[in-house]
Amino acid sequence: MRRDLIVVGAGPAGLCAAIEAAGQGLDVVVYDENAKPGGQLFKQIHKFFGSKEHRARERGFRIGEQLLQEAADLGVEVVLGAPVIGLYQGLTVQAQIDARIERVRANGVILATGASENMIPFPGWTLPGVIGAGAAQTMANLHGIRPGNDLLMVGCGNVGVVVAYQMLQAGCRVRAMIDAGSTIGGYGVHAAKVARTGVPFHLGHTIVRAEGDARVESATIAQVDDRWQPVPGTEKQLDVDTVCLAVGLSPSIQLAAMAGCRMLHLPEMGGRVPVRREDCSTSVSGLYVVGDAGGIEEASSAMIQGRMAGMACAMEQGFISPVVGKDRLRMLRDSLDRLREGPFGERIRGAENRMQAVLPSRLEETA
Amino acid sequence: MNRISEHPVLGTFAKGRSVVFRLDGRAMEGCEGEPIAAALRAAGVLVHRQTARRNEPRGVFCAIGRCTDCVMVVDGRPNVRTCVEPLREGMQIQTQYGLGTLRHEGAGS
Amino acid sequence: MATSWDAVIIGAGVNGCAIAYNLAKRGLRVVILDKTDVCAQASGQNGGGVRQSARDPRELPLAMLSVSLFSSLAEELDQDVEYVQAGNLRLCTTSEQETAMRAAVAQQRVDFGLDVRYVDRGELEALNQHLAEWVVGASYCPTDGHANPLLTTYAFARKACELGAELRTGETVTRIRLSRGTVRSVVTDREVYSTGLVINAAGIGGRAVANMVGLDFPMTPVFTEVLVTEAREPMFAQMIGTASSDFYGHQTTHGSFVWGGFVGYETFLHDGHHGGTQRPNYPEVASAICRTVLRYFPGLGELNVIRTWGGLIAQVADKVPVLGPVPEVPGYISATGFSGHGFGIAPAVGRVIGQAVLGETPDVDLSPFTADRFGPVH
């Protein structure tokens, strides 16, 4: 069997890719390993940033509901409980559905496989009660279960401050926020909300160990010196039953790597990533990577990237004229640029320049 | 009790009906369709398994089926990722000690 | 500026690293060059068999020497290489296979004194309780086993470096210069290595390296694939193969099963345009391995496959390597073309190539492995 387009991952990036392509008449199937679609959108109960064009002030789970409806209206087939276990030569996708392996070929494949949480090892890091910040979010916002009662949040980036705020909303006590850096990297509005509830922020601190027999009973933090080493004598023991690690994300690149995409190590994108042109195409013909799978950003830019790849696929396969398609791609590109204004965007642009040296843009080609 | 009864943004959670399952023979209650790990966490259980080499306790880490730290023996089948496996009525769940053995031993017999 | 070396080894696979270790141990100043990395091709992708059973008779003496070396390898290299010597079972499912296997086993006993015998279903069940009913018997070689190829290769590399060897990865050999017909230097994309000895252990790149000194032999890259299952409590420790050679594998010391197998048209899968760095991948092979394994071990059906990998093996027309000095090019030594079974004999290859380099008589006769055994190519 052959489809026009296979999208892997039904999160914000994947759904937008499917919607954009299906809107141009492509026959699209989306595979997702989870029982429910939406990726991480349904955990994101906070309001989005940016301007109205980026759906600012809307909550993630509402956006998720709208995207699913749009996809359904356009006839996109979403197959759930279907992990894609391989991407082979000739854009051949293998998905596992229960005990069956489904093998489908496609004229285009868009990978929107997201990211996985990083961890940092320390004595006691394997104790039950040491969890990813995303895990805390999943437990509270998807399943309605508090992951613990007294939490230590390790990491004050966007994920750290947003999840800390959401844990407070879920009724947990956040005993402390720590970060080895000297500044709060996360959104000011969420950091301020957390701080206003009286949660102490210990900057320049790291976790030394988690203590307990069969579960976390306390955790010790300490100041770090300029070589990130704990300073003896500055240890503080905190009375917590849960340690949340919000220490970054890594792009889920396995399928792109398996397909043979050229890769680069770009720390500003979260590590090793497939090299992409600005329309999210890779070095493998017909293969696109969008969202966190191509480099860590956030849901708003993931959605625009998805639309760009969907449109580029439609153009590549002759569903839309290059003139109209490129106009749409430039419009999306401008929207992405506006979203990336500011210091974080600066880093992304630096990474894009390095990638462009490997794979030159196709947008600037004459039609 | 770790269940959130009223959430300021999400309101109440649409959960499945209450069902009885067993952990190491002990009867417990959870909501049908929620991940086994969620039901266990709500019931105050954090230790899912003991490791093969050092006999150390392990529980949930990623909660999205990625890390496999939360695996248990479910209805006789070891290495089941409890953070993504839906709870069903009457499930027999066991703490996993080590790697687990095959369910159907001796295929030739 | 050229640096000066006693020997340059091209290829950081298990055989290249084993040779480097043996030469460094004997006091030679050697450098290992690899265009990608240690274990990048077949050494990082094989099933880990340390097997004498069903070896080509030309290779069996090397395999027997290797088994004797493996028993002390961990101690010698200060590294547990997960060597398990629990025997090899080659499974038979028909009376025709049984007859042929009994004859082959008798031959190996008589010709080489190998401790191998045919076990019937009753004795087989005592050795392995998990076999399907249609398996009628097997050859059993108790001194066979398996080891971890990555640990073994890195252990050789590390020990060689401790003894003064240098390992340089990400560096591509572009030329071998001869002077008056004798090896004089090796040129890479970075440097010139002045040396009188070059050892071609370049695996699938070995034919191109041979071409650099005006030699050629019939070798082609062939795609092969292995899969790994989730870990379970130990079930059996033997290395498994079959009379019909349709799959092979074992349960590792940490509990995963490693199975390799074939679809039957591997020779035609590789399109030859990957340049040796990009691993090809084909969707047909893993499912073929699963189906075959389950015909012999039906109880394993509930195991999840957690990973598969494909790679290229350097297959020579007659399926044994090209090994040893080549008299027409003094200073050039071949150790390539292992045809998919080079891991298990690597410790022996390291030793005999070391002996040949030093002008000693190798423990194993290398005359069946000469480069000119195929006759003139042109």
Coordinates of C-alpha atoms in Angstrom, one line a residue, chain A residues 27-306:
Chain A
D27 CA -4.3 11.4 1.3
V28 CA -2.8 11.5 4.8
V29 CA -2.4 8.9 7.6
V30 CA -1.0 9.8 11.1
Y31 CA 0.5 7.1 13.3
D32 CA 0.9 7.7 17.0
E33 CA 2.1 5.3 19.7
N34 CA -0.2 6.7 22.4
A35 CA -3.8 5.7 23.1
K36 CA -4.8 9.4 22.8
P37 CA -3.8 11.9 20.2
G38 CA -2.5 15.4 20.9
G39 CA 1.1 14.7 22.0
Q40 CA 2.0 16.9 24.9
L41 CA -0.8 19.5 24.1
F42 CA -3.2 18.0 26.5
K43 CA -0.8 18.4 29.4
Q44 CA -0.4 22.0 28.6
I45 CA -3.1 23.7 30.6
H46 CA -1.4 27.1 30.6
K47 CA -2.0 29.9 28.2
F48 CA 0.2 30.2 25.1
F49 CA 2.4 33.2 24.4
G50 CA 3.0 35.3 21.3
S51 CA 0.4 37.2 19.3
K52 CA -3.1 36.2 18.2
E53 CA -1.7 34.6 15.0
H54 CA 0.2 32.2 17.3
R55 CA -3.0 31.4 19.3
A56 CA -1.7 33.3 22.3
R57 CA -3.8 33.2 25.4
E58 CA -5.3 29.9 24.3
R59 CA -4.7 26.9 26.5
G60 CA -2.8 23.9 25.0
F61 CA -5.5 21.3 25.5
R62 CA -8.1 23.6 23.8
I63 CA -5.8 23.9 20.8
G64 CA -5.4 20.2 20.7
E65 CA -9.2 19.7 20.6
Q66 CA -9.5 22.1 17.7
L67 CA -6.7 20.5 15.7
L68 CA -8.2 17.0 16.1
Q69 CA -11.5 18.4 14.9
E70 CA -9.9 20.1 11.9
A71 CA -8.0 16.9 11.0
A72 CA -11.1 14.8 11.2
D73 CA -13.1 17.3 9.0
L74 CA -10.4 17.0 6.3
G75 CA -10.5 13.2 6.3
V76 CA -7.0 12.7 8.0
E77 CA -6.8 9.1 9.2
V78 CA -5.3 9.0 12.8
V79 CA -4.1 5.6 13.8
L80 CA -3.5 5.4 17.6
G81 CA -1.7 2.7 19.6
A82 CA 0.6 2.4 16.6
P83 CA 4.3 2.9 17.4
V84 CA 6.4 3.4 14.2
I85 CA 9.2 0.9 14.7
G86 CA 11.1 1.6 11.5
L87 CA 11.7 3.9 8.6
Y88 CA 13.4 2.1 5.8
Q89 CA 14.7 2.9 2.4
G90 CA 12.2 4.2 -0.1
L91 CA 10.1 5.9 2.6
T92 CA 8.8 2.5 3.9
V93 CA 7.2 2.9 7.3
Q94 CA 6.6 0.0 9.7
A95 CA 4.1 0.5 12.4
Q96 CA 3.3 -2.0 15.1
I97 CA -0.5 -2.4 15.8
D98 CA -1.1 -4.8 18.6
A99 CA 0.8 -7.9 17.6
R100 CA 0.7 -7.0 13.9
I101 CA 3.3 -5.2 11.8
E102 CA 1.9 -2.8 9.2
R103 CA 4.2 -1.9 6.3
V104 CA 3.2 1.1 4.3
R105 CA 5.1 3.1 1.7
A106 CA 4.6 6.8 1.1
N107 CA 5.5 9.6 -1.3
G108 CA 6.2 11.8 1.6
V109 CA 7.0 11.2 5.3
I110 CA 6.9 13.9 8.0
L111 CA 8.4 12.9 11.4
A112 CA 6.9 14.7 14.4
T113 CA 8.1 12.4 17.1
G114 CA 8.8 15.0 19.7
A115 CA 11.4 14.8 22.5
S116 CA 12.2 12.9 25.6
E117 CA 13.3 14.3 29.0
N118 CA 16.9 14.5 30.0
M119 CA 18.0 13.4 33.5
I120 CA 21.0 14.0 35.7
P121 CA 22.5 11.3 37.8
F122 CA 23.1 11.8 41.5
P123 CA 23.1 9.5 44.5
G124 CA 19.6 8.3 44.9
W125 CA 18.4 9.3 41.4
T126 CA 16.9 5.8 40.8
L127 CA 14.7 6.0 44.0
P128 CA 10.9 5.8 43.4
G129 CA 9.8 9.5 43.7
V130 CA 12.5 10.9 41.4
I131 CA 10.6 11.6 38.3
G132 CA 10.7 13.8 35.1
A133 CA 8.9 17.1 35.3
G134 CA 7.0 15.9 32.2
A135 CA 6.0 12.8 34.2
A136 CA 4.6 15.0 37.0
Q137 CA 2.6 16.9 34.4
T138 CA 1.3 13.7 32.8
M139 CA 0.2 12.4 36.2
A140 CA -1.5 15.5 37.3
N141 CA -3.0 17.0 34.1
L142 CA -3.8 13.9 32.2
H143 CA -4.6 11.4 34.9
G144 CA -5.7 13.7 37.7
I145 CA -3.2 12.2 40.2
R146 CA -0.8 14.2 42.3
P147 CA 2.7 12.8 41.7
G148 CA 3.6 13.6 45.3
N149 CA 2.8 15.9 48.1
D150 CA 6.1 17.8 48.7
L151 CA 8.1 18.5 45.6
L152 CA 11.6 19.7 44.8
M153 CA 11.9 21.1 41.2
V154 CA 15.4 20.8 39.7
G155 CA 15.7 23.3 36.9
C156 CA 14.2 26.7 36.4
G157 CA 13.8 26.8 32.7
N158 CA 10.4 27.0 30.9
V159 CA 9.5 23.4 31.8
G160 CA 10.6 23.8 35.4
V161 CA 8.6 27.0 36.1
V162 CA 5.5 26.0 34.2
V163 CA 5.3 22.5 35.7
A164 CA 5.9 23.9 39.2
Y165 CA 3.0 26.3 38.7
Q166 CA 0.8 23.4 37.5
M167 CA 1.8 21.3 40.5
L168 CA 0.6 24.1 42.8
Q169 CA -2.6 24.1 40.8
A170 CA -2.9 20.4 41.3
G171 CA -2.6 20.9 45.1
C172 CA 1.0 19.8 45.7
R173 CA 3.4 21.8 47.8
V174 CA 6.5 22.9 45.9
R175 CA 9.2 23.1 48.7
A176 CA 11.9 24.7 46.5
M177 CA 13.0 25.5 43.0
I178 CA 16.7 25.1 42.2
D179 CA 18.9 25.7 39.2
A180 CA 22.7 25.5 38.9
G181 CA 22.6 28.7 36.8
S182 CA 22.5 32.1 38.2
T183 CA 19.3 33.2 36.5
I184 CA 15.8 31.9 36.0
G185 CA 15.7 30.8 32.4
G186 CA 11.9 30.1 32.3
Y187 CA 9.0 32.4 31.5
G188 CA 8.9 35.4 33.8
V189 CA 5.1 35.2 34.2
H190 CA 5.2 31.7 35.5
A191 CA 8.3 32.2 37.7
A192 CA 6.5 35.2 39.3
K193 CA 3.3 33.2 39.9
V194 CA 5.4 30.5 41.6
A195 CA 7.4 33.0 43.6
R196 CA 4.3 34.8 44.8
T197 CA 3.0 31.7 46.5
G198 CA 6.2 31.8 48.6
V199 CA 8.2 29.0 46.9
P200 CA 11.9 29.7 47.5
F201 CA 14.2 29.9 44.4
H202 CA 17.7 28.7 45.1
L203 CA 19.8 29.8 42.1
G204 CA 23.4 28.6 41.9
H205 CA 22.3 25.3 43.6
T206 CA 22.4 21.7 42.5
I207 CA 20.9 18.5 43.9
V208 CA 23.5 16.5 45.9
R209 CA 21.4 13.4 46.6
A210 CA 18.0 12.0 47.2
E211 CA 17.6 10.1 50.4
G212 CA 15.2 7.3 51.5
D213 CA 15.0 3.5 51.7
A214 CA 12.5 2.5 49.1
R215 CA 11.2 6.0 48.2
V216 CA 12.3 9.6 48.4
E217 CA 12.1 10.8 52.0
S218 CA 14.3 13.9 51.6
A219 CA 16.7 15.6 49.3
T220 CA 19.9 17.5 49.8
I221 CA 20.9 20.5 47.8
A222 CA 24.0 22.6 47.8
Q223 CA 25.5 25.7 46.3
V224 CA 27.8 25.2 43.3
D225 CA 31.1 26.9 42.6
D226 CA 32.1 28.3 39.2
R227 CA 33.1 24.8 38.0
W228 CA 29.5 23.6 38.9
Q229 CA 30.9 21.5 41.9
P230 CA 28.9 21.5 45.2
V231 CA 30.5 23.8 47.8
P232 CA 31.1 21.8 51.1
G233 CA 29.2 23.2 54.0
T234 CA 26.4 24.7 52.0
E235 CA 24.2 21.6 52.0
K236 CA 20.5 22.0 52.9
Q237 CA 18.2 19.0 53.5
L238 CA 14.7 19.5 52.2
D239 CA 11.7 17.5 53.5
V240 CA 10.3 16.3 50.1
D241 CA 8.8 13.0 48.8
T242 CA 9.2 13.9 45.2
V243 CA 12.1 15.2 43.1
C244 CA 11.1 16.6 39.6
L245 CA 13.9 16.8 37.1
A246 CA 13.4 19.6 34.6
V247 CA 16.8 19.5 33.1
G248 CA 16.1 19.8 29.4
L249 CA 14.8 17.7 26.5
S250 CA 16.4 15.8 23.7
P251 CA 15.0 15.5 20.3
S252 CA 13.6 12.0 19.4
I253 CA 15.8 11.5 16.3
Q254 CA 15.8 7.7 16.0
L255 CA 13.7 7.4 12.9
A256 CA 15.5 10.3 11.1
A257 CA 18.8 8.7 12.0
M258 CA 17.6 5.3 10.8
A259 CA 16.4 6.8 7.5
G260 CA 19.9 8.1 6.9
C261 CA 19.4 11.8 7.4
R262 CA 22.5 13.9 7.6
M263 CA 22.9 14.9 11.3
L264 CA 24.6 17.6 13.2
H265 CA 25.3 18.1 16.9
L266 CA 23.8 21.5 17.7
P267 CA 23.6 22.1 21.5
E268 CA 21.3 25.1 21.0
M269 CA 18.7 22.7 19.4
G270 CA 19.0 20.2 22.2
G271 CA 21.8 17.9 20.8
R272 CA 22.1 15.7 17.8
V273 CA 19.5 16.7 15.2
P274 CA 18.7 16.0 11.5
V275 CA 20.0 18.8 9.3
R276 CA 16.9 20.6 7.8
R277 CA 16.2 23.3 5.2
E278 CA 13.9 26.0 6.3
D279 CA 10.9 24.1 4.9
C280 CA 11.8 21.3 7.3
S281 CA 13.0 19.0 4.5
T282 CA 16.0 16.8 5.3
S283 CA 18.8 15.3 3.2
V284 CA 16.6 12.3 2.5
S285 CA 14.3 13.0 -0.4
G286 CA 10.6 13.3 0.6
L287 CA 11.4 13.1 4.3
Y288 CA 10.6 16.1 6.7
V289 CA 11.2 16.6 10.4
V290 CA 9.1 19.0 12.4
G291 CA 8.7 20.2 16.0
D292 CA 10.9 19.1 18.9
A293 CA 12.1 16.1 16.9
G294 CA 14.1 18.6 14.8
G295 CA 15.3 20.8 17.7
I296 CA 13.8 21.8 21.0
E297 CA 11.5 24.9 20.8
E298 CA 7.9 25.0 21.9
A299 CA 4.4 24.1 20.6
S300 CA 3.7 27.3 18.8
S301 CA 6.8 27.0 16.5
A302 CA 6.2 23.3 16.2
M303 CA 2.7 24.0 14.7
I304 CA 4.1 26.5 12.1
Q305 CA 6.9 24.0 11.2
G306 CA 4.2 21.3 10.7

